[in-house]
């Protein structure tokens, strides 16, 4: 059957077939694309296993909480926190925790370095991942065998023979490290900062750490530590002047706010405190 338009021309139904096919093709393409997108989304979702439990097994020298604090991988919080986060406001509560293999891999590498910094150079770390039957949840177990902790065999401070006796005596009497103490890279850093701070507050304003070394002996697993400083010259506070353009400011009043006087032994702490007083 043919159709007649207002101008008197007849249009055969076959004329509409290409257009109809194009519409059907477009509809099929969009539907297929939408279905594939859903499948990809579902696949990605199914690949994310929620961390149901994170068990840490360690010896008596390190606490579970210490290890947990070093991990980016976390355990899904209690249900009430999830409810608040998902149903009330994302700024409160806590979200679900999902397992990321790459992050977990970096966690284990970091743990090895962390244990080495505490003197556990032969620590062994075992991991177990137990997935639920549907793959939605995973239980993680991290077992740590610290083995023997390295001790400080010798601790030497060099470069301070030329400083004034009372400062040198105070530095050595208050040392944080000594032979047979457990090795700790963090404590070594604290000790280094302590000595340097005492030097710059005792007139040695240009003091710096010349070198720092830690040598571990394979035979005993213990470590010899050496800190070498360059104290430089000893300085005193010179004359203090204020460079300002405001004539209303009385320099004598500002001088009274200083915690030091001309001729006193230079102290970095006193200089900073004086600047804050102004």
mmCIF file of C-alpha atoms in Angstrom:
data_model
loop_
_atom_site.group_PDB
_atom_site.id
_atom_site.type_symbol
_atom_site.label_atom_id
_atom_site.label_comp_id
_atom_site.label_asym_id
_atom_site.label_seq_id
_atom_site.Cartn_x
_atom_site.Cartn_y
_atom_site.Cartn_z
ATOM 1 C CA UNK A 1 0.000 0.000 0.000
ATOM 2 C CA UNK A 2 1.331 3.414 -0.907
ATOM 3 C CA UNK A 3 0.796 6.752 0.816
ATOM 4 C CA UNK A 4 -0.082 10.087 -0.765
ATOM 5 C CA UNK A 5 1.257 13.349 0.627
ATOM 6 C CA UNK A 6 -0.405 16.763 0.501
ATOM 7 C CA UNK A 7 1.398 17.718 -2.719
ATOM 8 C CA UNK A 8 -0.028 14.746 -4.524
ATOM 9 C CA UNK A 9 3.147 12.604 -4.583
ATOM 10 C CA UNK A 10 3.068 8.946 -3.628
ATOM 11 C CA UNK A 11 5.780 7.662 -1.098
ATOM 12 C CA UNK A 12 6.501 3.952 -1.088
ATOM 13 C CA UNK A 13 6.914 2.353 2.430
ATOM 14 C CA UNK A 14 10.322 1.003 1.375
ATOM 15 C CA UNK A 15 11.545 4.597 1.498
ATOM 16 C CA UNK A 16 11.416 4.471 5.304
ATOM 17 C CA UNK A 17 13.301 1.178 5.695
ATOM 18 C CA UNK A 18 16.882 2.633 5.808
ATOM 19 C CA UNK A 19 15.800 5.152 8.425
ATOM 20 C CA UNK A 20 14.081 2.448 10.469
ATOM 21 C CA UNK A 21 17.177 0.238 10.297
ATOM 22 C CA UNK A 22 19.388 3.136 11.433
ATOM 23 C CA UNK A 23 17.127 3.814 14.403
ATOM 24 C CA UNK A 24 17.092 0.139 15.359
ATOM 25 C CA UNK A 25 20.892 -0.097 14.998
ATOM 26 C CA UNK A 26 21.413 2.975 17.158
ATOM 27 C CA UNK A 27 19.034 1.642 19.811
ATOM 28 C CA UNK A 28 20.774 -1.754 19.793
ATOM 29 C CA UNK A 29 24.213 -0.118 20.047
ATOM 30 C CA UNK A 30 23.205 2.064 22.999
ATOM 31 C CA UNK A 31 21.546 -0.876 24.759
ATOM 32 C CA UNK A 32 24.606 -3.075 24.238
ATOM 33 C CA UNK A 33 26.955 -0.335 25.418
ATOM 34 C CA UNK A 34 24.847 0.202 28.515
ATOM 35 C CA UNK A 35 24.824 -3.534 29.262
ATOM 36 C CA UNK A 36 28.595 -3.782 28.836
ATOM 37 C CA UNK A 37 29.082 -0.799 31.124
ATOM 38 C CA UNK A 38 26.977 -2.483 33.775
ATOM 39 C CA UNK A 39 28.958 -5.696 33.419
ATOM 40 C CA UNK A 40 32.269 -3.853 33.731
ATOM 41 C CA UNK A 41 31.002 -2.025 36.779
ATOM 42 C CA UNK A 42 29.818 -5.254 38.342
ATOM 43 C CA UNK A 43 33.106 -6.940 37.525
ATOM 44 C CA UNK A 44 35.066 -4.114 39.113
ATOM 45 C CA UNK A 45 32.843 -4.212 42.146
ATOM 46 C CA UNK A 46 33.222 -7.962 42.466
ATOM 47 C CA UNK A 47 37.008 -7.575 42.342
ATOM 48 C CA UNK A 48 36.948 -5.362 45.425
ATOM 49 C CA UNK A 49 36.878 -7.620 48.437
ATOM 50 C CA UNK A 50 35.928 -5.977 51.702
ATOM 51 C CA UNK A 51 38.490 -6.483 54.473
ATOM 52 C CA UNK A 52 36.481 -8.400 57.044
ATOM 53 C CA UNK A 53 39.326 -9.073 59.483
ATOM 54 C CA UNK A 54 42.950 -7.975 59.825
ATOM 55 C CA UNK A 55 44.848 -10.213 62.224
ATOM 56 C CA UNK A 56 48.374 -9.323 63.326
ATOM 57 C CA UNK A 57 50.511 -12.000 64.983
ATOM 58 C CA UNK A 58 53.718 -10.675 66.563
ATOM 59 C CA UNK A 59 56.089 -11.503 69.397
ATOM 60 C CA UNK A 60 56.315 -9.842 72.787
ATOM 61 C CA UNK A 61 58.661 -7.038 71.723
ATOM 62 C CA UNK A 62 56.293 -5.314 69.301
ATOM 63 C CA UNK A 63 52.606 -4.588 69.838
ATOM 64 C CA UNK A 64 49.838 -5.278 67.349
ATOM 65 C CA UNK A 65 48.817 -1.619 67.426
ATOM 66 C CA UNK A 66 52.332 -0.555 66.491
ATOM 67 C CA UNK A 67 52.201 -2.709 63.369
ATOM 68 C CA UNK A 68 48.659 -1.625 62.457
ATOM 69 C CA UNK A 69 49.750 2.019 62.646
ATOM 70 C CA UNK A 70 52.285 1.321 59.886
ATOM 71 C CA UNK A 71 49.737 -0.141 57.452
ATOM 72 C CA UNK A 72 47.702 1.598 54.777
ATOM 73 C CA UNK A 73 45.546 -1.542 54.517
ATOM 74 C CA UNK A 74 42.791 -1.324 57.109
ATOM 75 C CA UNK A 75 39.939 -3.399 58.459
ATOM 76 C CA UNK A 76 36.311 -2.544 57.782
ATOM 77 C CA UNK A 77 34.986 -0.712 60.870
ATOM 78 C CA UNK A 78 32.043 -1.689 63.038
ATOM 79 C CA UNK A 79 28.599 -1.622 61.473
ATOM 80 C CA UNK A 80 27.456 1.488 63.322
ATOM 81 C CA UNK A 81 30.300 3.547 61.823
ATOM 82 C CA UNK A 82 29.478 2.269 58.338
ATOM 83 C CA UNK A 83 25.796 3.124 58.837
ATOM 84 C CA UNK A 84 26.623 6.681 59.889
ATOM 85 C CA UNK A 85 28.971 7.114 56.937
ATOM 86 C CA UNK A 86 26.643 5.672 54.313
ATOM 87 C CA UNK A 87 23.268 6.872 55.585
ATOM 88 C CA UNK A 88 23.794 10.022 57.643
ATOM 89 C CA UNK A 89 26.840 11.945 56.451
ATOM 90 C CA UNK A 90 30.145 10.917 54.884
ATOM 91 C CA UNK A 91 31.999 13.253 57.215
ATOM 92 C CA UNK A 92 31.133 11.097 60.212
ATOM 93 C CA UNK A 93 31.542 7.421 60.844
ATOM 94 C CA UNK A 94 33.923 5.472 58.617
ATOM 95 C CA UNK A 95 33.631 3.872 55.166
ATOM 96 C CA UNK A 96 34.069 0.226 54.318
ATOM 97 C CA UNK A 97 37.663 -0.874 53.774
ATOM 98 C CA UNK A 98 38.437 -2.700 50.531
ATOM 99 C CA UNK A 99 41.477 -4.804 49.761
ATOM 100 C CA UNK A 100 43.965 -3.400 47.254
ATOM 101 C CA UNK A 101 46.750 -5.863 46.311
ATOM 102 C CA UNK A 102 49.141 -3.087 45.291
ATOM 103 C CA UNK A 103 48.716 -1.190 48.541
ATOM 104 C CA UNK A 104 49.076 -4.403 50.534
ATOM 105 C CA UNK A 105 52.292 -5.238 48.676
ATOM 106 C CA UNK A 106 53.712 -1.821 49.572
ATOM 107 C CA UNK A 107 52.612 -2.361 53.179
ATOM 108 C CA UNK A 108 54.730 -5.504 53.457
ATOM 109 C CA UNK A 109 57.760 -3.766 51.935
ATOM 110 C CA UNK A 110 57.320 -0.910 54.400
ATOM 111 C CA UNK A 111 57.041 -3.336 57.328
ATOM 112 C CA UNK A 112 60.359 -4.936 56.400
ATOM 113 C CA UNK A 113 62.041 -1.507 56.378
ATOM 114 C CA UNK A 114 60.314 -0.497 59.601
ATOM 115 C CA UNK A 115 61.548 -3.623 61.383
ATOM 116 C CA UNK A 116 65.076 -3.077 60.082
ATOM 117 C CA UNK A 117 65.015 0.451 61.500
ATOM 118 C CA UNK A 118 64.240 -1.115 64.882
ATOM 119 C CA UNK A 119 67.147 -3.547 64.603
ATOM 120 C CA UNK A 120 65.215 -6.605 63.372
ATOM 121 C CA UNK A 121 67.315 -7.260 60.281
ATOM 122 C CA UNK A 122 66.341 -10.937 60.081
ATOM 123 C CA UNK A 123 62.605 -10.511 60.654
ATOM 124 C CA UNK A 124 60.338 -12.827 58.651
ATOM 125 C CA UNK A 125 56.855 -11.791 57.519
ATOM 126 C CA UNK A 126 54.194 -14.278 56.389
ATOM 127 C CA UNK A 127 50.803 -13.318 54.970
ATOM 128 C CA UNK A 128 47.587 -15.301 54.474
ATOM 129 C CA UNK A 129 44.583 -14.096 52.452
ATOM 130 C CA UNK A 130 41.331 -16.029 52.996
ATOM 131 C CA UNK A 131 38.461 -15.071 50.677
ATOM 132 C CA UNK A 132 34.804 -15.828 51.246
ATOM 133 C CA UNK A 133 33.129 -18.235 48.806
ATOM 134 C CA UNK A 134 31.529 -15.355 46.901
ATOM 135 C CA UNK A 135 34.751 -13.329 46.874
ATOM 136 C CA UNK A 136 33.130 -10.348 48.567
ATOM 137 C CA UNK A 137 35.138 -10.533 51.779
ATOM 138 C CA UNK A 138 38.727 -11.284 52.694
ATOM 139 C CA UNK A 139 40.403 -12.089 56.008
ATOM 140 C CA UNK A 140 44.040 -11.006 56.205
ATOM 141 C CA UNK A 141 46.617 -12.502 58.532
ATOM 142 C CA UNK A 142 50.089 -10.991 58.926
ATOM 143 C CA UNK A 143 52.498 -13.075 60.975
ATOM 144 C CA UNK A 144 55.796 -11.518 62.050
ATOM 145 C CA UNK A 145 58.743 -13.406 63.490
ATOM 146 C CA UNK A 146 61.114 -10.681 64.652
ATOM 147 C CA UNK A 147 64.066 -12.998 65.345
ATOM 148 C CA UNK A 148 67.060 -11.515 67.191
ATOM 149 C CA UNK A 149 67.250 -7.745 67.542
ATOM 150 C CA UNK A 150 70.620 -6.166 66.800
ATOM 151 C CA UNK A 151 72.383 -4.438 69.690
ATOM 152 C CA UNK A 152 74.740 -1.477 69.671
ATOM 153 C CA UNK A 153 78.260 -2.883 69.811
ATOM 154 C CA UNK A 154 80.006 0.485 70.140
ATOM 155 C CA UNK A 155 78.761 4.077 70.037
ATOM 156 C CA UNK A 156 81.268 6.803 69.257
ATOM 157 C CA UNK A 157 80.924 10.583 69.026
ATOM 158 C CA UNK A 158 83.742 12.295 67.163
ATOM 159 C CA UNK A 159 84.729 15.872 66.386
ATOM 160 C CA UNK A 160 83.983 17.458 69.762
ATOM 161 C CA UNK A 161 87.463 17.422 71.300
ATOM 162 C CA UNK A 162 87.926 21.146 70.662
ATOM 163 C CA UNK A 163 84.729 22.453 72.278
ATOM 164 C CA UNK A 164 84.615 23.869 75.815
ATOM 165 C CA UNK A 165 84.865 21.137 78.492
ATOM 166 C CA UNK A 166 81.536 21.774 80.241
ATOM 167 C CA UNK A 167 79.543 21.526 76.998
ATOM 168 C CA UNK A 168 81.419 18.409 75.933
ATOM 169 C CA UNK A 169 80.880 16.794 79.339
ATOM 170 C CA UNK A 170 77.159 17.558 79.257
ATOM 171 C CA UNK A 171 76.797 16.052 75.780
ATOM 172 C CA UNK A 172 78.501 12.795 76.724
ATOM 173 C CA UNK A 173 76.808 12.425 80.110
ATOM 174 C CA UNK A 174 73.311 12.754 78.630
ATOM 175 C CA UNK A 175 73.805 10.453 75.662
ATOM 176 C CA UNK A 176 70.737 8.428 74.702
ATOM 177 C CA UNK A 177 72.712 5.532 73.231
ATOM 178 C CA UNK A 178 75.241 3.197 74.771
ATOM 179 C CA UNK A 179 76.773 -0.211 74.163
ATOM 180 C CA UNK A 180 74.419 -3.212 74.431
ATOM 181 C CA UNK A 181 71.311 -1.073 73.899
ATOM 182 C CA UNK A 182 68.879 -2.342 71.232
ATOM 183 C CA UNK A 183 69.559 -0.612 67.932
ATOM 184 C CA UNK A 184 66.982 1.951 66.845
ATOM 185 C CA UNK A 185 67.373 4.169 63.806
ATOM 186 C CA UNK A 186 64.776 6.553 65.206
ATOM 187 C CA UNK A 187 66.607 6.890 68.532
ATOM 188 C CA UNK A 188 69.857 7.441 66.641
ATOM 189 C CA UNK A 189 68.215 10.318 64.778
ATOM 190 C CA UNK A 190 66.939 11.763 68.073
ATOM 191 C CA UNK A 191 70.427 11.537 69.586
ATOM 192 C CA UNK A 192 71.937 13.269 66.577
ATOM 193 C CA UNK A 193 69.407 16.110 66.871
ATOM 194 C CA UNK A 194 69.996 16.384 70.635
ATOM 195 C CA UNK A 195 73.745 16.869 70.242
ATOM 196 C CA UNK A 196 73.345 19.333 67.381
ATOM 197 C CA UNK A 197 70.782 21.360 69.327
ATOM 198 C CA UNK A 198 73.061 21.531 72.362
ATOM 199 C CA UNK A 199 75.919 22.769 70.196
ATOM 200 C CA UNK A 200 73.947 25.584 68.521
ATOM 201 C CA UNK A 201 72.597 26.646 71.933
ATOM 202 C CA UNK A 202 76.119 26.723 73.382
ATOM 203 C CA UNK A 203 77.640 29.203 70.968
ATOM 204 C CA UNK A 204 78.439 26.872 68.078
ATOM 205 C CA UNK A 205 75.900 28.393 65.713
ATOM 206 C CA UNK A 206 77.382 26.851 62.562
ATOM 207 C CA UNK A 207 77.707 23.301 63.904
ATOM 208 C CA UNK A 208 76.643 20.488 61.595
ATOM 209 C CA UNK A 209 76.745 16.707 61.315
ATOM 210 C CA UNK A 210 79.851 15.818 59.343
ATOM 211 C CA UNK A 211 78.956 12.138 58.954
ATOM 212 C CA UNK A 212 76.863 9.362 60.429
ATOM 213 C CA UNK A 213 77.450 5.648 59.957
ATOM 214 C CA UNK A 214 76.055 2.360 61.235
ATOM 215 C CA UNK A 215 78.058 -0.786 60.493
ATOM 216 C CA UNK A 216 76.485 -4.184 61.172
ATOM 217 C CA UNK A 217 78.757 -7.166 61.783
ATOM 218 C CA UNK A 218 77.616 -10.401 60.159
ATOM 219 C CA UNK A 219 79.276 -12.498 62.876
ATOM 220 C CA UNK A 220 77.356 -10.993 65.801
ATOM 221 C CA UNK A 221 74.507 -9.130 64.030
ATOM 222 C CA UNK A 222 75.410 -6.144 66.229
ATOM 223 C CA UNK A 223 76.085 -2.601 65.070
ATOM 224 C CA UNK A 224 78.820 -0.017 65.579
ATOM 225 C CA UNK A 225 77.520 3.544 65.397
ATOM 226 C CA UNK A 226 79.605 6.638 64.668
ATOM 227 C CA UNK A 227 78.444 10.248 64.775
ATOM 228 C CA UNK A 228 80.938 12.874 63.666
ATOM 229 C CA UNK A 229 80.271 16.587 64.154
ATOM 230 C CA UNK A 230 81.926 19.773 62.969
ATOM 231 C CA UNK A 231 81.169 22.379 65.659
ATOM 232 C CA UNK A 232 82.974 25.282 64.005
ATOM 233 C CA UNK A 233 83.827 28.404 65.997
ATOM 234 C CA UNK A 234 82.076 29.581 69.137
ATOM 235 C CA UNK A 235 80.130 32.836 68.889
ATOM 236 C CA UNK A 236 78.621 35.451 71.189
ATOM 237 C CA UNK A 237 75.735 37.839 70.613
ATOM 238 C CA UNK A 238 76.941 41.104 69.123
ATOM 239 C CA UNK A 239 75.238 44.473 69.077
ATOM 240 C CA UNK A 240 71.565 44.280 68.158
ATOM 241 C CA UNK A 241 69.945 46.943 65.992
ATOM 242 C CA UNK A 242 66.442 47.269 64.564
ATOM 243 C CA UNK A 243 65.934 48.346 60.971
ATOM 244 C CA UNK A 244 62.516 49.979 60.714
ATOM 245 C CA UNK A 245 61.008 53.143 59.238
ATOM 246 C CA UNK A 246 58.277 53.756 61.801
ATOM 247 C CA UNK A 247 59.500 56.604 64.026
ATOM 248 C CA UNK A 248 56.827 55.811 66.592
ATOM 249 C CA UNK A 249 58.617 52.566 67.480
ATOM 250 C CA UNK A 250 61.118 52.989 70.309
ATOM 251 C CA UNK A 251 64.093 50.679 69.722
ATOM 252 C CA UNK A 252 64.944 50.693 73.428
ATOM 253 C CA UNK A 253 61.551 49.162 74.208
ATOM 254 C CA UNK A 254 62.141 46.447 71.627
ATOM 255 C CA UNK A 255 65.575 45.692 73.066
ATOM 256 C CA UNK A 256 63.985 44.932 76.420
ATOM 257 C CA UNK A 257 61.940 42.183 74.762
ATOM 258 C CA UNK A 258 65.073 40.234 73.885
ATOM 259 C CA UNK A 259 66.117 37.193 75.908
ATOM 260 C CA UNK A 260 69.813 37.874 75.385
ATOM 261 C CA UNK A 261 72.326 40.676 75.804
ATOM 262 C CA UNK A 262 75.393 41.731 73.901
ATOM 263 C CA UNK A 263 78.372 39.599 74.890
ATOM 264 C CA UNK A 264 76.388 36.536 75.964
ATOM 265 C CA UNK A 265 77.117 33.121 74.460
ATOM 266 C CA UNK A 266 75.047 32.652 71.317
ATOM 267 C CA UNK A 267 71.969 30.443 71.658
ATOM 268 C CA UNK A 268 69.693 29.535 68.770
ATOM 269 C CA UNK A 269 66.735 28.999 71.126
ATOM 270 C CA UNK A 270 67.178 32.451 72.684
ATOM 271 C CA UNK A 271 67.341 34.059 69.251
ATOM 272 C CA UNK A 272 64.097 32.379 68.153
ATOM 273 C CA UNK A 273 62.311 33.185 71.440
ATOM 274 C CA UNK A 274 63.402 36.817 71.169
ATOM 275 C CA UNK A 275 62.019 37.105 67.646
ATOM 276 C CA UNK A 276 58.718 35.677 68.846
ATOM 277 C CA UNK A 277 58.598 38.216 71.694
ATOM 278 C CA UNK A 278 58.725 41.015 69.164
#
